[in-house]
Amino acid sequence: MKKIPLSRVFLSEEVREAALRAVNSGSYILAKECEAFETELANYTGTKHAVLCSSWTAGAYLLHHAMGLKPGDEVLVPSHTAFPSIEPMIHFGAKPVFIDIDETYCLDVDLIEASITPRTVGILPVHLYGHPANLDRVFEIARKHDLWVVEDCAQAHGAEFNGKRVGSMGVAGAFSFYPSKNLTVRGDGGCITTNDSALADDLRMLRNHGRKSKYVHEVVGYNFRFNEIQAAIGRVELRNIDKLNEHRRRVAARYNERLAGAVGLPPEKAWARPVYHMYVIRTEQRDALANHLQSKGIGTGIHYPVANHQQPAITRMYSDLPRLPQTEAAVKEILSLPIYGELPLEDVDYVCDSILDFFGKR
């Protein structure tokens, strides 16, 4: 029986050689590989700066610290996202104000203004599954109400909104290099991109114990540093990201062609160039279909089965949580199908055949 995983990391001889080069260098933390990776990430994203850190969560935490987030502040964020999107703000005593989603699974921009209060300080749009949120409307509202915008790009390396790379348009963009992501470093890792040089300087200090020189600490910081081995790997991955993303788009196109009429398909807006971190379908028979695919050796996932406004950690913390009908319906029906940068199209056809068999449409 075929075995098709939900995702698989890109690995080449060049990746192995890069890791060995860093091992043999004798420098392991924030040295030449990290400096080069930051420069290359900034150039790729179209920003002045990229600041490496130990994870997306750590980077967002540093960002909230540097931007002065404080107890009582409110940040508008979709509930349908990975839980780490909201963890850092909660640690600072800020409150996530949950917004429902539209058909792209990103925050519904038509619902943003109704959730703004005098305590609202910012918006965290999430480019979920690799499809950009509708940033034009987000920025229009942010300017009107004097709010900052930080882009959650954890799942969207290389995605574009109206021809611009995500992570280049807000005050900052936060990226993840977790192994399942389009761009990985073979472990935890992340970066913050920004055009604000003062903010970048603050982030670099904060990630490294608040110091500008080895023994002089300007502020009380953290140890959220990045390492040379993963930076060397990331540099190779970055050189291959566009090729791998293009193949993801070919995989998505094949799924769209084969599965039309059988399940709900992910939309692609005219202003978006998504990179399909996940290919997510919808069906009321989600669980039965997942079991059927598992019996055929096909890996699937649910991203995410519990919305954040319904998570136990959140319901114990807040009593005024909203009803979000689109989010609550989606989490019962979504199913992530196998997709990665080197998935053979014959395997895509096998997945499609198995789905069509389940629905009696083949």
Coordinates of C-alpha atoms in Angstrom, one line a residue:
M1 CA 0.0 0.0 0.0
K2 CA 1.2 3.5 -0.8
K3 CA 2.3 5.7 2.1
I4 CA 1.8 9.5 1.4
P5 CA 2.7 11.8 4.3
L6 CA 0.9 15.0 5.0
S7 CA 4.1 16.9 4.6
R8 CA 7.8 16.2 4.1
V9 CA 10.9 18.5 4.5
F10 CA 13.1 19.4 1.6
L11 CA 16.5 17.6 1.9
S12 CA 19.4 17.7 -0.6
E13 CA 23.1 17.1 -0.5
E14 CA 23.6 20.9 -0.4
V15 CA 21.6 21.0 2.8
R16 CA 23.8 18.3 4.4
E17 CA 27.0 20.1 3.2
A18 CA 25.8 23.4 4.6
A19 CA 25.1 21.9 8.0
L20 CA 28.6 20.3 8.1
R21 CA 30.2 23.6 7.0
A22 CA 28.6 25.3 10.0
V23 CA 29.6 22.4 12.3
N24 CA 33.2 22.7 11.2
S25 CA 33.3 26.5 11.4
G26 CA 33.8 26.6 15.2
S27 CA 31.2 29.4 15.5
Y28 CA 27.7 28.3 16.5
I29 CA 25.6 31.3 17.7
L30 CA 24.8 34.5 15.8
A31 CA 27.9 34.5 13.6
K32 CA 28.5 34.7 9.9
E33 CA 25.9 32.2 8.7
C34 CA 23.2 34.0 10.8
E35 CA 24.3 37.4 9.5
A36 CA 24.2 36.2 5.9
F37 CA 20.8 34.5 6.4
E38 CA 19.3 37.7 7.9
T39 CA 20.5 39.7 4.9
E40 CA 19.2 37.1 2.4
L41 CA 15.8 36.9 4.2
A42 CA 15.4 40.7 4.2
N43 CA 16.3 40.9 0.5
Y44 CA 13.8 38.1 -0.3
T45 CA 11.0 39.6 1.7
G46 CA 11.7 43.1 0.5
T47 CA 12.4 44.7 3.9
K48 CA 15.4 46.5 5.4
H49 CA 15.9 44.0 8.2
A50 CA 15.3 40.4 9.2
V51 CA 16.0 39.5 12.8
L52 CA 16.5 35.8 13.5
C53 CA 15.1 34.3 16.8
S54 CA 14.6 30.9 18.3
S55 CA 10.9 30.5 17.2
W56 CA 7.9 32.4 15.8
T57 CA 6.6 32.6 19.4
A58 CA 9.8 34.0 20.7
G59 CA 10.0 36.6 17.9
A60 CA 6.4 37.8 18.5
Y61 CA 7.2 38.0 22.2
L62 CA 10.2 40.2 21.5
L63 CA 8.2 42.3 19.1
H64 CA 5.4 42.9 21.7
H65 CA 8.1 43.8 24.2
A66 CA 9.8 46.2 21.8
M67 CA 6.5 47.8 20.8
G68 CA 5.4 48.4 24.4
L69 CA 2.4 46.1 24.6
K70 CA 1.0 46.4 28.1
P71 CA -1.8 44.9 30.3
G72 CA -5.2 46.0 29.2
D73 CA -4.3 46.5 25.6
E74 CA -6.4 44.7 23.0
V75 CA -5.2 43.1 19.8
L76 CA -7.6 42.1 17.0
V77 CA -6.8 38.6 15.7
P78 CA -8.7 35.7 14.0
S79 CA -9.7 32.9 16.3
H80 CA -8.9 30.4 13.5
T81 CA -5.2 30.2 13.8
A82 CA -2.5 28.3 15.6
F83 CA -2.6 29.0 19.4
P84 CA 0.9 30.5 19.4
S85 CA -0.5 33.5 17.4
I86 CA -2.1 34.7 20.7
E87 CA 0.3 33.3 23.4
P88 CA 2.9 36.2 23.4
M89 CA 0.3 39.0 23.7
I90 CA -1.4 37.2 26.6
H91 CA 1.9 36.9 28.4
F92 CA 2.1 40.7 28.3
G93 CA -1.4 41.0 29.8
A94 CA -3.0 42.1 26.5
K95 CA -6.3 40.6 25.4
P96 CA -6.8 38.9 22.0
V97 CA -10.1 40.1 20.5
F98 CA -11.3 37.4 18.2
I99 CA -12.6 38.1 14.7
D100 CA -14.5 35.6 12.5
I101 CA -13.1 34.4 9.2
D102 CA -14.1 34.8 5.6
E103 CA -14.0 32.1 2.8
T104 CA -10.2 32.3 2.6
Y105 CA -10.0 31.3 6.3
C106 CA -8.3 34.6 7.1
L107 CA -9.9 37.3 9.2
D108 CA -13.1 38.8 7.8
V109 CA -12.1 42.4 7.3
D110 CA -15.7 43.6 7.2
L111 CA -16.0 42.6 10.9
I112 CA -12.9 44.4 12.2
E113 CA -14.2 47.9 12.9
A114 CA -17.1 46.6 15.0
S115 CA -14.6 45.1 17.4
I116 CA -12.4 48.2 17.9
T117 CA -12.6 49.8 21.4
P118 CA -10.6 52.6 23.1
R119 CA -8.2 49.8 24.3
T120 CA -7.4 48.4 20.8
V121 CA -3.8 49.0 19.9
G122 CA -3.2 46.7 16.9
I123 CA -4.3 44.1 14.4
L124 CA -2.6 40.7 13.8
P125 CA -3.8 39.4 10.5
V126 CA -2.8 35.8 9.9
H127 CA -1.9 34.6 6.4
L128 CA -3.4 31.2 7.1
Y129 CA -2.5 28.2 5.1
G130 CA -0.3 30.4 2.9
H131 CA -3.1 32.6 1.6
P132 CA -2.7 36.3 2.4
A133 CA -5.3 38.2 4.4
N134 CA -6.9 41.2 2.7
L135 CA -4.3 43.7 3.7
D136 CA -5.6 46.7 1.8
R137 CA -8.7 46.8 4.0
V138 CA -6.7 46.0 7.1
F139 CA -4.3 48.9 6.6
E140 CA -7.2 51.3 5.7
I141 CA -8.8 50.5 9.1
A142 CA -5.5 50.7 10.9
R143 CA -4.7 54.1 9.6
K144 CA -8.2 55.4 10.4
H145 CA -8.0 54.2 14.0
D146 CA -4.2 54.7 14.5
L147 CA -3.5 51.0 15.1
W148 CA -0.3 49.0 14.3
V149 CA -0.4 46.0 12.0
V150 CA 1.9 43.0 12.5
E151 CA 1.6 40.3 9.9
D152 CA 1.6 36.7 11.0
C153 CA 3.5 35.0 8.2
A154 CA 4.2 31.7 9.9
Q155 CA 2.6 29.7 7.1
A156 CA 3.2 32.1 4.2
H157 CA 6.9 32.2 3.1
G158 CA 6.9 33.7 -0.3
A159 CA 3.2 34.5 -0.5
E160 CA 2.2 37.7 -2.2
F161 CA -0.5 40.3 -1.8
N162 CA -0.9 42.5 -4.8
G163 CA 2.6 41.7 -6.0
K164 CA 4.3 42.4 -2.6
R165 CA 5.7 39.7 -0.4
V166 CA 3.9 39.2 2.9
G167 CA 5.9 40.4 5.9
S168 CA 7.0 43.6 4.1
M169 CA 3.9 45.7 4.6
G170 CA 3.1 45.9 8.3
V171 CA 5.2 47.4 11.1
A172 CA 6.7 43.9 11.1
G173 CA 6.2 40.4 9.9
A174 CA 6.7 37.2 12.0
F175 CA 7.9 34.0 10.3
S176 CA 8.3 30.4 11.5
F177 CA 10.8 27.9 10.4
Y178 CA 9.2 24.9 12.1
P179 CA 9.9 21.6 10.2
S180 CA 6.4 21.5 8.5
K181 CA 6.7 25.1 7.1
N182 CA 7.4 25.9 3.5
L183 CA 10.9 27.2 4.6
T184 CA 12.4 25.2 7.4
V185 CA 15.7 25.0 9.3
R186 CA 15.3 21.5 10.6
G187 CA 14.0 22.5 14.0
D188 CA 12.4 25.4 15.8
G189 CA 13.3 28.9 14.5
G190 CA 11.8 32.1 13.3
C191 CA 12.5 35.7 12.3
I192 CA 11.0 39.2 12.4
T193 CA 11.1 41.3 9.2
T194 CA 10.7 45.1 9.4
N195 CA 11.6 48.3 7.7
D196 CA 12.0 50.1 11.1
S197 CA 15.7 50.2 11.9
A198 CA 15.2 51.3 15.5
L199 CA 12.8 48.4 16.1
A200 CA 15.3 45.9 14.5
D201 CA 18.0 47.2 16.8
D202 CA 15.8 46.7 19.8
L203 CA 14.9 43.2 18.7
R204 CA 18.5 42.2 18.3
M205 CA 19.4 43.5 21.7
L206 CA 16.4 41.8 23.4
R207 CA 17.0 38.4 21.8
N208 CA 20.6 38.4 23.2
H209 CA 20.2 39.3 26.9
G210 CA 19.7 43.0 26.1
R211 CA 23.3 43.7 25.1
K212 CA 25.0 45.6 22.4
S213 CA 28.5 44.5 23.4
K214 CA 29.4 41.3 25.2
Y215 CA 29.5 42.5 28.7
V216 CA 27.3 45.7 28.6
H217 CA 23.6 45.1 28.9
E218 CA 21.5 48.1 27.8
V219 CA 18.2 46.5 28.9
V220 CA 17.0 43.3 30.5
G221 CA 16.5 40.9 27.7
Y222 CA 16.1 37.2 26.9
N223 CA 18.0 34.3 25.3
F224 CA 16.0 33.8 22.1
R225 CA 19.1 33.6 19.9
F226 CA 19.6 31.6 16.6
N227 CA 22.3 29.2 15.7
E228 CA 24.8 28.8 12.9
I229 CA 23.9 25.3 11.8
Q230 CA 20.2 26.1 11.3
A231 CA 21.1 29.4 9.6
A232 CA 23.3 27.5 7.1
I233 CA 20.5 25.1 6.4
G234 CA 18.0 27.9 6.1
R235 CA 20.2 29.7 3.5
V236 CA 20.0 26.6 1.2
E237 CA 16.2 26.2 1.8
L238 CA 15.7 29.9 0.9
R239 CA 17.5 29.4 -2.4
N240 CA 15.0 26.7 -3.2
I241 CA 11.8 28.2 -1.8
D242 CA 10.4 29.6 -5.0
K243 CA 10.8 26.3 -6.9
L244 CA 9.2 24.4 -4.0
N245 CA 6.3 26.9 -3.7
E246 CA 5.7 26.7 -7.4
H247 CA 5.3 22.9 -7.1
R248 CA 2.9 23.4 -4.2
R249 CA 0.8 25.6 -6.5
R250 CA 0.9 22.8 -9.2
V251 CA -0.2 20.3 -6.6
A252 CA -3.1 22.6 -5.5
A253 CA -4.1 23.1 -9.2
R254 CA -4.3 19.3 -9.6
Y255 CA -6.4 19.0 -6.5
N256 CA -8.7 21.8 -7.7
E257 CA -9.1 20.1 -11.1
R258 CA -9.8 16.6 -9.8
L259 CA -11.9 17.4 -6.7
A260 CA -14.2 20.1 -8.0
G261 CA -17.8 19.2 -7.2
A262 CA -16.8 16.6 -4.6
V263 CA -15.6 18.7 -1.7
G264 CA -15.3 22.4 -0.8
L265 CA -12.0 23.7 -2.3
P266 CA -9.8 26.5 -1.0
P267 CA -10.4 29.8 -2.8
E268 CA -7.6 31.9 -4.3
K269 CA -8.4 35.6 -4.5
A270 CA -7.3 37.7 -7.5
W271 CA -5.1 39.9 -5.3
A272 CA -3.4 36.9 -3.7
R273 CA -0.6 34.5 -4.7
P274 CA -0.8 31.9 -2.0
V275 CA 1.9 29.3 -1.4
Y276 CA -0.3 26.5 -0.1
H277 CA 1.4 25.7 3.2
M278 CA -1.7 23.6 3.6
Y279 CA -4.3 22.4 1.1
V280 CA -7.5 22.5 3.0
I281 CA -10.8 21.0 1.8
R282 CA -14.2 21.1 3.5
T283 CA -16.8 18.3 3.9
E284 CA -19.5 17.5 6.4
Q285 CA -18.1 13.9 6.3
R286 CA -14.6 15.1 7.4
D287 CA -13.9 12.4 10.0
A288 CA -15.2 9.5 7.9
L289 CA -13.2 10.7 5.0
A290 CA -10.0 11.1 7.1
N291 CA -10.4 7.5 8.3
H292 CA -10.9 6.3 4.8
L293 CA -7.8 8.1 3.6
Q294 CA -5.8 6.7 6.5
S295 CA -6.9 3.2 5.5
K296 CA -5.3 4.0 2.1
G297 CA -2.0 5.1 3.6
I298 CA -2.7 8.8 3.1
G299 CA -1.8 11.2 5.9
T300 CA -4.2 14.1 6.7
G301 CA -4.5 16.7 9.4
I302 CA -7.0 19.2 10.9
H303 CA -5.7 22.7 11.2
Y304 CA -7.3 23.5 13.6
P305 CA -10.0 21.3 15.3
V306 CA -10.6 23.7 18.2
A307 CA -10.9 27.4 17.6
N308 CA -8.9 29.6 19.9
H309 CA -11.9 31.3 21.4
Q310 CA -13.1 27.8 22.5
Q311 CA -9.8 26.6 23.9
P312 CA -9.9 25.7 27.6
A313 CA -7.0 28.1 28.4
I314 CA -9.0 31.0 26.9
T315 CA -12.5 30.1 28.2
R316 CA -11.1 30.0 31.7
M317 CA -9.5 33.4 31.2
Y318 CA -12.3 35.4 29.6
S319 CA -16.1 35.4 30.1
D320 CA -17.0 37.8 27.2
L321 CA -16.0 35.6 24.3
P322 CA -17.9 36.0 21.0
R323 CA -19.8 33.6 18.9
L324 CA -18.0 33.2 15.6
P325 CA -20.3 31.2 13.3
Q326 CA -18.0 30.9 10.3
T327 CA -15.0 29.8 12.4
E328 CA -17.2 27.4 14.4
A329 CA -18.6 25.8 11.3
A330 CA -15.2 25.5 9.6
V331 CA -13.4 23.7 12.4
K332 CA -16.0 20.8 12.1
E333 CA -15.4 20.4 8.3
I334 CA -11.8 21.2 7.3
L335 CA -9.3 18.6 6.4
S336 CA -5.7 19.2 5.3
L337 CA -4.5 16.9 2.4
P338 CA -0.9 16.0 1.6
I339 CA 1.1 18.8 0.1
Y340 CA 4.8 19.6 0.0
G341 CA 7.4 21.0 -2.4
E342 CA 8.3 17.6 -3.9
L343 CA 5.0 15.7 -3.7
P344 CA 4.8 13.6 -6.9
L345 CA 1.7 14.4 -9.0
E346 CA 1.0 10.7 -9.3
D347 CA 0.6 10.7 -5.5
V348 CA -1.8 13.6 -5.8
D349 CA -3.9 11.6 -8.2
Y350 CA -3.9 8.7 -5.8
V351 CA -5.2 11.0 -3.1
C352 CA -7.9 12.3 -5.5
D353 CA -8.9 8.8 -6.6
S354 CA -9.3 7.8 -3.0
I355 CA -11.5 10.8 -2.2
L356 CA -13.6 10.3 -5.3
D357 CA -14.0 6.6 -4.4
F358 CA -15.2 7.6 -0.9
F359 CA -17.9 9.8 -2.4
G360 CA -18.8 7.4 -5.2
K361 CA -17.8 9.9 -7.9
R362 CA -15.2 7.9 -9.7

